[in-house]
């Protein structure tokens, strides 16, 4: 089961990284979101995977899941959302001000994009 | 305490000229002189103690953990230098008032001078090596300001830059050397270092420390091969040169040699490095002093030469040589300062410093001529002047140097050669400028300068004469006490007499004088000899090297920072892969000792769906909407995974965030291109796939490796203390609002800041709004479907009720401020979607920014509240209360903190989404007509 979990995490991370290497803003944002899922899953598993565990509530019975990674991941999820929001709106702003959604250092606004959106 | 005043007074004095800059010049000069004069008074007051063998000290711990303390000492060596710095400094203040023309700001010059004076005083009085280094760097900085005083001149700027680069780099070497010494000794206090001198000299790191410290001293004192910066520092105003190159700046280097003499000297290595460097510098400087056509250039190179002489003396490793070195420091300071000031007068009155034009000035300024002649004679080492005393001692010491074996006779021979050249250039300074025919087309007709402009020179020349004629009376006490600190022990008995009988040193002096006159007579042959060499301007060479360096760094920066996010990601990923990869390579085997748990069909299905959705997100990324839908599947599966592995809090949070994220991304997509054009080359895609795969493999391996090893978690502590310490049963929530409350406070602050930043980014954003979808179909005319509107309206109070419930129970059961906040936000957003921005804002008239701010404030104040009761920040307290109907309830201050979290989450989330949503309404302020 651990192998299955690790493989899934790795696969998500790989897909996320691939997307962050694209040359336009939106795939990069999607890639970052995907990567953050992978990272959250990874961090979450640091306390071990409680297959038959109980929630980390006192009195809920033992074995209980490790609460510490959960607390960390909980805030990570919320902060991750804030950062995704910031990045995507930065991308919109960049497109509004620069007229392009490139992130490959190429500022030229190609006509193909115009056609796409029309 | 009074010791501190010696350093502090000039520092405060740096402000005086700035505040008094509108006063008449004379008054400005007097006011500026007050602080250094007071400091000088204090120093003289302490001198009595010093002469009787005491060392006044001052100690104030500063950063004691690092060994850096504000410790000052006033031993003989410090006393000597303090007198020179303040005494000559005062004369310079008087002189500058006449030298500087009306257009230049006298106040600025004074202020820089005082700053520099402070730094110099700090160096010579520091009782802590690190403190000394701090002041050392301050001299580099303030001398940069002084040399670049005429910043409108390119020469001055470049000269200042070069001086700063060379001395600054040497300063860094010095710091390293000091750190090595501190490492050996375990303290930076000078007394401790002094006590550990033998330990340092026998330590294996001694050569390293020695070379580093000497690098600092040699760059500062312009020793060969670092001499090139000094002549270009001459682009400073002449009073500055007179100060920097006689008593201060360049003397800091030889001061360091003197200060570290009892600690580092006495070894063969010291002798070879220091004395040979000094000898080379002595000859190099003397030769070029003879060749220069610029009046200040002659003085600059003669300064280099004399610094070489002092260095050579300290390098001899003999007690008397150190005494002679100290004596020459005093003598050189007096005659060189007066010569610089005389050169300044010539420049000031004639408008040029070119020796080929300056001739026969004796007839125009006889008084100045006499003063310059005496100072020059002192420089040449003529009897009855102070320069003669130290030169005699120098010759005597050079005869005693034996470490060169069979070639030891070379040292006195070369010393005599240096003496010959020194006589020749001194003679040249006098004869060429003040006699030797008539001046040739001078820009101005020369005449005597104002009366008080000559006063500083007269004072210094008087000292030259007094020391030269009555040495035992005038200088002996100071010299003995300074020598005592340099030798750190008994000072050998010596007599400062003019006449020691006929001996070898006297013969050498005679040869030097006669030879000097002869060389001067033959100077034209030497000039034509020198002309065969191509003159290299050190400034140009230096600038070219600097330019080359800048180009190189620009090129390498450009290859890293080319504006492409893809490039940055590449470097980031490669670095991460490198370090994590190395970590994995070291592990003997991937799997740990733990048995894997079996998995069931449900888990397998979940994993497969997650993986496929992840792959789908990547593969369909050019069709953005589909990719986004795939992404949402991954998010939901993640939420299920949290639920499966006993983390209900996480599952709830993830679910709520997932909804908000998707709405956000869809809204954003509305304004962005709907599809990604095909751009990447096959090779690029190949590269990225490989890179991503490598990253995925590393992440998976790492995760597996950790999962199959037993964990030592600190969570047991939280589990055990949640109820007793935090008053809650839900440990995750207790960690968030209590144990790690400070982290959470930081996190909600970030959330609030992100919301504000987005609000700002959306301000006046001009966006292109598509009027139809990709295939040309118009948007649905039914903007607010009735069913959704009705349902959302009904759901809102219900959702709010649920969020209150989740919030209240959060401390004891899954839930809490984060989740409740997200649920509330989602409910309100649903209302926005169903009813539109206008309608919603009519009904919900609260601004989101203050809500978010109030949230952070409440959380912060809750934390601060514990201060009121004398507990550390964010200590929570709780109690049990019984409410009617509901029953017993536990109220904790953590609940208040959680309320802050709740409000921040609601405020920030809505700030982001509602403001973004507003852009889609027809009433947005910057609507573009398409």
Tab-separated table of C-alpha atoms in Angstrom, chain B residues 283-671:
chain	number	residue	atom	x	y	z
B	283	UNK	CA	62.877	51.294	-3.779
B	284	UNK	CA	59.889	51.252	-6.104
B	285	UNK	CA	58.351	54.344	-4.502
B	286	UNK	CA	61.669	56.209	-4.389
B	287	UNK	CA	62.405	55.598	-8.065
B	288	UNK	CA	59.016	56.771	-9.269
B	289	UNK	CA	59.017	59.742	-6.912
B	290	UNK	CA	62.065	60.909	-8.798
B	291	UNK	CA	60.374	60.379	-12.154
B	292	UNK	CA	57.001	62.042	-11.588
B	293	UNK	CA	56.298	65.453	-13.103
B	294	UNK	CA	53.281	66.119	-10.899
B	295	UNK	CA	54.073	67.810	-7.616
B	296	UNK	CA	51.591	65.692	-5.697
B	297	UNK	CA	52.694	62.637	-7.640
B	298	UNK	CA	56.233	63.091	-6.281
B	299	UNK	CA	54.827	63.255	-2.773
B	300	UNK	CA	52.545	60.271	-3.374
B	301	UNK	CA	55.380	58.014	-4.455
B	302	UNK	CA	57.655	59.297	-1.733
B	303	UNK	CA	54.871	58.369	0.702
B	304	UNK	CA	54.845	54.857	-0.721
B	305	UNK	CA	58.595	54.733	-0.346
B	306	UNK	CA	58.550	55.885	3.279
B	307	UNK	CA	55.783	53.450	4.139
B	308	UNK	CA	58.009	50.768	2.670
B	309	UNK	CA	60.787	51.957	4.946
B	310	UNK	CA	58.568	51.690	8.021
B	311	UNK	CA	57.357	48.256	6.961
B	312	UNK	CA	60.936	47.148	6.431
B	313	UNK	CA	61.835	48.315	9.930
B	314	UNK	CA	58.982	46.338	11.489
B	315	UNK	CA	60.034	43.359	9.419
B	316	UNK	CA	63.525	43.246	10.935
B	317	UNK	CA	62.219	41.483	14.050
B	318	UNK	CA	64.536	43.524	16.240
B	319	UNK	CA	63.473	45.652	19.159
B	320	UNK	CA	65.410	48.708	18.124
B	321	UNK	CA	64.073	48.453	14.592
B	322	UNK	CA	60.519	48.630	15.941
B	323	UNK	CA	61.468	51.728	17.941
B	324	UNK	CA	62.957	53.252	14.795
B	325	UNK	CA	59.778	52.364	12.892
B	326	UNK	CA	57.655	54.214	15.437
B	327	UNK	CA	59.945	57.218	15.352
B	328	UNK	CA	59.734	57.317	11.594
B	329	UNK	CA	55.933	57.131	11.754
B	330	UNK	CA	55.963	60.373	13.756
B	331	UNK	CA	58.593	62.022	11.596
B	332	UNK	CA	57.029	61.049	8.325
B	333	UNK	CA	53.644	62.304	9.489
B	334	UNK	CA	55.039	65.715	10.353
B	335	UNK	CA	57.192	66.396	7.336
B	336	UNK	CA	54.850	64.765	4.822
B	337	UNK	CA	51.800	66.656	6.068
B	338	UNK	CA	53.696	69.950	5.805
B	339	UNK	CA	54.990	69.072	2.338
B	340	UNK	CA	51.524	68.231	1.102
B	341	UNK	CA	50.228	71.499	2.467
B	342	UNK	CA	53.093	73.359	0.819
B	343	UNK	CA	52.283	71.610	-2.465
B	344	UNK	CA	48.681	72.657	-1.945
B	345	UNK	CA	49.751	76.281	-1.545
B	346	UNK	CA	51.789	76.099	-4.743
B	347	UNK	CA	48.865	74.551	-6.578
B	348	UNK	CA	46.461	77.070	-5.069
B	349	UNK	CA	48.574	80.093	-5.956
B	350	UNK	CA	49.921	78.979	-9.349
B	351	UNK	CA	47.003	76.970	-10.712
B	352	UNK	CA	49.173	74.024	-11.734
B	353	UNK	CA	51.138	71.200	-10.170
B	354	UNK	CA	53.284	70.452	-13.191
B	355	UNK	CA	56.931	70.575	-12.145
B	356	UNK	CA	58.007	71.397	-15.718
B	357	UNK	CA	56.127	74.688	-15.496
B	358	UNK	CA	56.814	75.493	-11.865
B	359	UNK	CA	60.215	77.103	-11.516
B	360	UNK	CA	61.762	79.851	-9.436
B	361	UNK	CA	58.849	80.348	-7.090
B	362	UNK	CA	61.283	81.533	-4.419
B	363	UNK	CA	60.949	85.077	-5.647
B	364	UNK	CA	57.173	85.012	-5.373
B	365	UNK	CA	56.732	83.133	-2.118
B	366	UNK	CA	59.940	83.182	-0.089
B	367	UNK	CA	58.239	82.292	3.185
B	368	UNK	CA	56.599	79.167	1.825
B	369	UNK	CA	59.858	78.237	0.140
B	370	UNK	CA	61.732	78.221	3.418
B	371	UNK	CA	59.097	76.097	5.094
B	372	UNK	CA	59.089	73.600	2.241
B	373	UNK	CA	62.862	73.482	2.261
B	374	UNK	CA	63.022	72.535	5.913
B	375	UNK	CA	60.361	69.852	5.507
B	376	UNK	CA	62.071	68.478	2.432
B	377	UNK	CA	65.417	68.408	4.133
B	378	UNK	CA	63.806	66.418	6.883
B	379	UNK	CA	62.487	64.002	4.298
B	380	UNK	CA	65.968	63.685	2.834
B	381	UNK	CA	67.450	62.997	6.241
B	382	UNK	CA	69.585	66.078	6.730
B	383	UNK	CA	71.116	66.378	10.222
B	384	UNK	CA	69.411	68.555	12.843
B	385	UNK	CA	66.015	67.515	11.501
B	386	UNK	CA	63.812	64.705	12.717
B	387	UNK	CA	64.104	62.700	9.491
B	388	UNK	CA	67.809	62.350	10.113
B	389	UNK	CA	67.281	60.559	13.438
B	390	UNK	CA	65.049	57.846	12.111
B	391	UNK	CA	67.106	57.421	8.978
B	392	UNK	CA	70.253	56.908	11.023
B	393	UNK	CA	68.477	54.306	13.133
B	394	UNK	CA	67.220	52.691	9.959
B	395	UNK	CA	70.715	52.424	8.509
B	396	UNK	CA	72.039	51.025	11.775
B	397	UNK	CA	69.290	48.379	11.874
B	398	UNK	CA	69.777	47.409	8.248
B	399	UNK	CA	73.382	46.510	9.115
B	400	UNK	CA	72.136	44.065	11.761
B	401	UNK	CA	69.781	42.108	9.538
B	402	UNK	CA	71.317	38.657	9.067
B	403	UNK	CA	68.546	36.403	7.832
B	404	UNK	CA	69.507	36.627	4.177
B	405	UNK	CA	72.670	34.697	4.934
B	406	UNK	CA	75.542	35.502	2.602
B	407	UNK	CA	73.437	38.109	0.869
B	408	UNK	CA	72.646	40.038	4.029
B	409	UNK	CA	74.962	42.852	2.945
B	410	UNK	CA	72.405	43.614	0.238
B	411	UNK	CA	70.007	45.069	2.759
B	412	UNK	CA	72.207	47.956	3.930
B	413	UNK	CA	73.346	48.484	0.339
B	414	UNK	CA	69.793	48.750	-0.929
B	415	UNK	CA	68.844	50.849	2.094
B	416	UNK	CA	71.562	53.294	1.115
B	417	UNK	CA	70.292	53.270	-2.450
B	418	UNK	CA	66.845	54.139	-1.113
B	419	UNK	CA	68.457	56.938	0.891
B	420	UNK	CA	70.200	58.267	-2.231
B	421	UNK	CA	66.958	58.348	-4.193
B	422	UNK	CA	65.158	59.939	-1.279
B	423	UNK	CA	67.708	62.767	-1.176
B	424	UNK	CA	67.419	63.162	-4.941
B	425	UNK	CA	63.643	63.553	-5.011
B	426	UNK	CA	63.652	65.836	-1.976
B	427	UNK	CA	66.182	68.010	-3.720
B	428	UNK	CA	64.086	67.937	-6.829
B	429	UNK	CA	60.995	69.026	-4.924
B	430	UNK	CA	62.853	72.123	-3.731
B	431	UNK	CA	65.202	72.980	-6.563
B	432	UNK	CA	62.877	72.337	-9.490
B	433	UNK	CA	59.924	74.129	-7.983
B	434	UNK	CA	61.312	77.040	-6.037
B	435	UNK	CA	64.545	77.753	-7.915
B	436	UNK	CA	65.884	76.642	-11.295
B	437	UNK	CA	65.018	79.638	-13.470
B	438	UNK	CA	61.688	81.295	-14.144
B	439	UNK	CA	58.145	79.876	-14.138
B	440	UNK	CA	56.766	78.953	-17.563
B	441	UNK	CA	53.291	80.196	-18.518
B	442	UNK	CA	51.542	79.680	-15.188
B	443	UNK	CA	47.746	80.092	-15.191
B	444	UNK	CA	48.036	82.564	-12.283
B	445	UNK	CA	50.645	84.938	-11.013
B	446	UNK	CA	51.872	83.386	-7.776
B	447	UNK	CA	52.124	85.235	-4.498
B	448	UNK	CA	52.257	84.350	-0.817
B	449	UNK	CA	49.102	82.683	0.527
B	450	UNK	CA	46.979	84.142	3.347
B	451	UNK	CA	48.809	84.356	6.658
B	452	UNK	CA	46.932	81.588	8.456
B	453	UNK	CA	47.140	79.159	5.588
B	454	UNK	CA	50.845	78.862	6.371
B	455	UNK	CA	50.322	78.469	10.099
B	456	UNK	CA	49.750	74.664	10.011
B	457	UNK	CA	52.964	74.238	8.031
B	458	UNK	CA	54.865	76.417	10.434
B	459	UNK	CA	53.661	74.352	13.385
B	460	UNK	CA	54.711	71.105	11.733
B	461	UNK	CA	58.059	72.438	10.597
B	462	UNK	CA	58.697	73.650	14.112
B	463	UNK	CA	58.030	70.139	15.365
B	464	UNK	CA	60.437	68.762	12.761
B	465	UNK	CA	63.117	71.108	14.056
B	466	UNK	CA	62.402	70.527	17.750
B	467	UNK	CA	62.431	66.778	17.397
B	468	UNK	CA	65.517	66.982	15.254
B	469	UNK	CA	67.481	69.150	17.641
B	470	UNK	CA	66.181	68.137	21.064
B	471	UNK	CA	64.935	64.578	20.540
B	472	UNK	CA	65.384	63.296	24.083
B	473	UNK	CA	63.465	66.203	25.504
B	474	UNK	CA	60.603	66.333	23.043
B	475	UNK	CA	59.843	62.834	21.919
B	476	UNK	CA	61.517	60.325	24.181
B	477	UNK	CA	58.660	59.707	26.636
B	478	UNK	CA	56.096	59.210	23.915
B	479	UNK	CA	58.401	56.972	21.938
B	480	UNK	CA	59.303	54.824	24.929
B	481	UNK	CA	55.715	54.263	25.952
B	482	UNK	CA	54.675	53.518	22.381
B	483	UNK	CA	57.583	51.114	22.043
B	484	UNK	CA	56.522	49.429	25.261
B	485	UNK	CA	53.177	48.539	23.717
B	486	UNK	CA	54.712	47.401	20.439
B	487	UNK	CA	57.345	45.276	22.132
B	488	UNK	CA	54.999	44.154	24.912
B	489	UNK	CA	57.850	44.173	27.328
B	490	UNK	CA	60.882	46.131	28.416
B	491	UNK	CA	62.129	48.691	25.946
B	492	UNK	CA	65.838	48.481	25.177
B	493	UNK	CA	67.858	51.415	26.392
B	494	UNK	CA	68.530	53.736	23.528
B	495	UNK	CA	69.808	57.232	23.149
B	496	UNK	CA	68.166	59.679	20.816
B	497	UNK	CA	71.233	61.714	20.024
B	498	UNK	CA	72.227	63.542	16.893
B	499	UNK	CA	75.838	62.594	17.220
B	500	UNK	CA	76.904	59.017	17.791
B	501	UNK	CA	80.457	59.460	16.643
B	502	UNK	CA	81.929	58.324	13.349
B	503	UNK	CA	80.334	55.014	12.494
B	504	UNK	CA	78.938	53.044	9.585
B	505	UNK	CA	75.425	54.546	9.668
B	506	UNK	CA	76.898	58.031	9.521
B	507	UNK	CA	78.947	56.980	6.521
B	508	UNK	CA	75.799	55.630	4.876
B	509	UNK	CA	74.046	58.923	5.554
B	510	UNK	CA	76.944	60.730	3.981
B	511	UNK	CA	76.875	58.502	0.931
B	512	UNK	CA	73.137	59.019	0.654
B	513	UNK	CA	73.458	62.802	0.757
B	514	UNK	CA	76.328	62.984	-1.696
B	515	UNK	CA	74.878	60.325	-3.939
B	516	UNK	CA	71.511	62.053	-3.882
B	517	UNK	CA	72.996	65.289	-5.094
B	518	UNK	CA	74.847	63.418	-7.824
B	519	UNK	CA	71.735	61.551	-8.941
B	520	UNK	CA	69.817	64.811	-9.020
B	521	UNK	CA	72.490	66.354	-11.188
B	522	UNK	CA	72.213	63.430	-13.603
B	523	UNK	CA	68.408	63.373	-13.504
B	524	UNK	CA	67.887	64.187	-17.173
B	525	UNK	CA	69.726	61.025	-18.208
B	526	UNK	CA	67.475	59.056	-15.856
B	527	UNK	CA	64.378	60.673	-17.323
B	528	UNK	CA	65.338	59.685	-20.828
B	529	UNK	CA	66.107	56.187	-19.549
B	530	UNK	CA	62.673	55.992	-17.967
B	531	UNK	CA	61.001	57.253	-21.125
B	532	UNK	CA	61.993	54.058	-22.918
B	533	UNK	CA	59.393	52.207	-20.857
B	534	UNK	CA	55.810	52.478	-21.791
B	535	UNK	CA	54.038	54.232	-18.984
B	536	UNK	CA	51.090	52.276	-17.747
B	537	UNK	CA	48.285	54.132	-16.122
B	538	UNK	CA	47.196	51.976	-13.212
B	539	UNK	CA	43.825	53.646	-13.290
B	540	UNK	CA	43.159	52.512	-16.842
B	541	UNK	CA	44.406	49.005	-16.204
B	542	UNK	CA	42.285	48.775	-13.101
B	543	UNK	CA	39.195	50.155	-14.808
B	544	UNK	CA	39.669	47.765	-17.723
B	545	UNK	CA	39.849	44.860	-15.329
B	546	UNK	CA	36.783	46.067	-13.502
B	547	UNK	CA	34.916	46.403	-16.790
B	548	UNK	CA	35.956	42.906	-17.761
B	549	UNK	CA	34.704	41.552	-14.464
B	550	UNK	CA	31.415	43.387	-14.805
B	551	UNK	CA	30.968	42.035	-18.327
B	552	UNK	CA	31.728	38.539	-17.161
B	553	UNK	CA	29.240	38.742	-14.339
B	554	UNK	CA	26.658	40.286	-16.638
B	555	UNK	CA	27.094	37.455	-19.081
B	556	UNK	CA	26.746	34.826	-16.409
B	557	UNK	CA	23.773	36.656	-14.912
B	558	UNK	CA	22.114	36.826	-18.292
B	559	UNK	CA	22.478	33.131	-18.802
B	560	UNK	CA	20.772	32.540	-15.473
B	561	UNK	CA	18.287	35.344	-15.476
B	562	UNK	CA	16.962	35.662	-18.996
B	563	UNK	CA	13.364	36.453	-18.057
B	564	UNK	CA	12.171	32.936	-18.771
B	565	UNK	CA	10.344	31.205	-15.967
B	566	UNK	CA	11.108	27.927	-17.674
B	567	UNK	CA	14.812	28.545	-17.296
B	568	UNK	CA	14.473	29.353	-13.597
B	569	UNK	CA	12.341	26.282	-13.030
B	570	UNK	CA	14.982	24.226	-14.772
B	571	UNK	CA	17.730	25.413	-12.438
B	572	UNK	CA	15.531	25.007	-9.415
B	573	UNK	CA	14.568	21.476	-10.346
B	574	UNK	CA	18.091	20.455	-11.223
B	575	UNK	CA	19.334	21.733	-7.885
B	576	UNK	CA	16.570	19.943	-6.022
B	577	UNK	CA	17.226	16.751	-7.958
B	578	UNK	CA	20.932	16.987	-7.275
B	579	UNK	CA	20.624	17.327	-3.523
B	580	UNK	CA	17.752	14.907	-2.976
B	581	UNK	CA	19.289	12.499	-5.475
B	582	UNK	CA	22.559	12.485	-3.557
B	583	UNK	CA	20.607	11.848	-0.368
B	584	UNK	CA	18.923	8.846	-1.963
B	585	UNK	CA	22.187	7.494	-3.366
B	586	UNK	CA	23.644	7.350	0.112
B	587	UNK	CA	20.769	5.248	1.466
B	588	UNK	CA	21.812	1.580	1.286
B	589	UNK	CA	18.358	0.368	0.252
B	590	UNK	CA	15.129	2.086	-0.577
B	591	UNK	CA	12.687	0.054	1.506
B	592	UNK	CA	12.939	0.220	5.272
B	593	UNK	CA	12.280	-2.436	7.913
B	594	UNK	CA	8.539	-1.821	8.159
B	595	UNK	CA	6.201	-4.297	6.524
B	596	UNK	CA	3.969	-2.794	3.873
B	597	UNK	CA	0.307	-2.692	4.756
B	598	UNK	CA	-1.982	-4.563	2.347
B	599	UNK	CA	-4.242	-2.525	0.107
B	600	UNK	CA	-7.791	-3.234	-0.934
B	601	UNK	CA	-9.647	-2.694	-4.165
B	602	UNK	CA	-11.002	0.638	-3.099
B	603	UNK	CA	-7.582	2.086	-2.481
B	604	UNK	CA	-6.334	0.718	-5.775
B	605	UNK	CA	-9.252	2.255	-7.622
B	606	UNK	CA	-8.681	5.560	-5.879
B	607	UNK	CA	-5.004	5.558	-6.726
B	608	UNK	CA	-5.690	4.703	-10.365
B	609	UNK	CA	-8.284	7.452	-10.706
B	610	UNK	CA	-5.972	9.978	-9.072
B	611	UNK	CA	-3.073	8.978	-11.274
B	612	UNK	CA	-5.134	9.022	-14.466
B	613	UNK	CA	-6.626	12.392	-13.601
B	614	UNK	CA	-3.167	13.776	-12.894
B	615	UNK	CA	-1.853	12.439	-16.192
B	616	UNK	CA	-4.956	13.775	-17.907
B	617	UNK	CA	-4.361	17.231	-16.493
B	618	UNK	CA	-0.911	17.242	-17.994
B	619	UNK	CA	-1.811	15.686	-21.318
B	620	UNK	CA	-4.842	17.856	-22.025
B	621	UNK	CA	-3.227	21.022	-20.788
B	622	UNK	CA	-3.634	22.791	-24.120
B	623	UNK	CA	-7.410	22.464	-23.784
B	624	UNK	CA	-7.501	24.435	-20.631
B	625	UNK	CA	-11.050	23.860	-19.457
B	626	UNK	CA	-10.731	20.096	-19.753
B	627	UNK	CA	-7.413	20.199	-17.984
B	628	UNK	CA	-9.033	22.165	-15.197
B	629	UNK	CA	-11.785	19.606	-14.799
B	630	UNK	CA	-9.181	16.876	-14.598
B	631	UNK	CA	-7.407	18.874	-11.940
B	632	UNK	CA	-10.562	19.083	-9.886
B	633	UNK	CA	-10.787	15.283	-9.949
B	634	UNK	CA	-7.311	15.102	-8.447
B	635	UNK	CA	-8.342	17.570	-5.769
B	636	UNK	CA	-11.417	15.600	-4.825
B	637	UNK	CA	-9.473	12.352	-4.773
B	638	UNK	CA	-6.943	14.001	-2.479
B	639	UNK	CA	-9.775	14.940	-0.173
B	640	UNK	CA	-10.988	11.335	-0.188
B	641	UNK	CA	-7.475	10.142	0.567
B	642	UNK	CA	-7.371	12.360	3.625
B	643	UNK	CA	-10.697	10.983	4.735
B	644	UNK	CA	-9.532	7.406	4.189
B	645	UNK	CA	-6.435	7.887	6.284
B	646	UNK	CA	-8.238	9.226	9.337
B	647	UNK	CA	-7.826	12.957	8.775
B	648	UNK	CA	-11.356	14.378	8.708
B	649	UNK	CA	-10.164	17.952	9.284
B	650	UNK	CA	-7.991	17.770	6.228
B	651	UNK	CA	-10.651	16.158	4.128
B	652	UNK	CA	-13.128	18.924	4.963
B	653	UNK	CA	-10.588	21.658	4.347
B	654	UNK	CA	-9.466	20.164	1.068
B	655	UNK	CA	-13.047	19.789	-0.107
B	656	UNK	CA	-13.933	23.382	0.636
B	657	UNK	CA	-10.701	24.741	-0.815
B	658	UNK	CA	-11.197	22.608	-3.894
B	659	UNK	CA	-14.529	24.274	-4.585
B	660	UNK	CA	-13.130	27.738	-4.088
B	661	UNK	CA	-10.050	27.017	-6.202
B	662	UNK	CA	-12.067	25.700	-9.084
B	663	UNK	CA	-14.391	28.691	-9.105
B	664	UNK	CA	-11.380	30.948	-8.996
B	665	UNK	CA	-9.556	29.215	-11.823
B	666	UNK	CA	-12.642	29.122	-13.987
B	667	UNK	CA	-13.205	32.806	-13.463
B	668	UNK	CA	-9.602	33.472	-14.332
B	669	UNK	CA	-9.789	31.286	-17.379
B	670	UNK	CA	-12.626	33.454	-18.614
B	671	UNK	CA	-10.118	36.286	-19.031
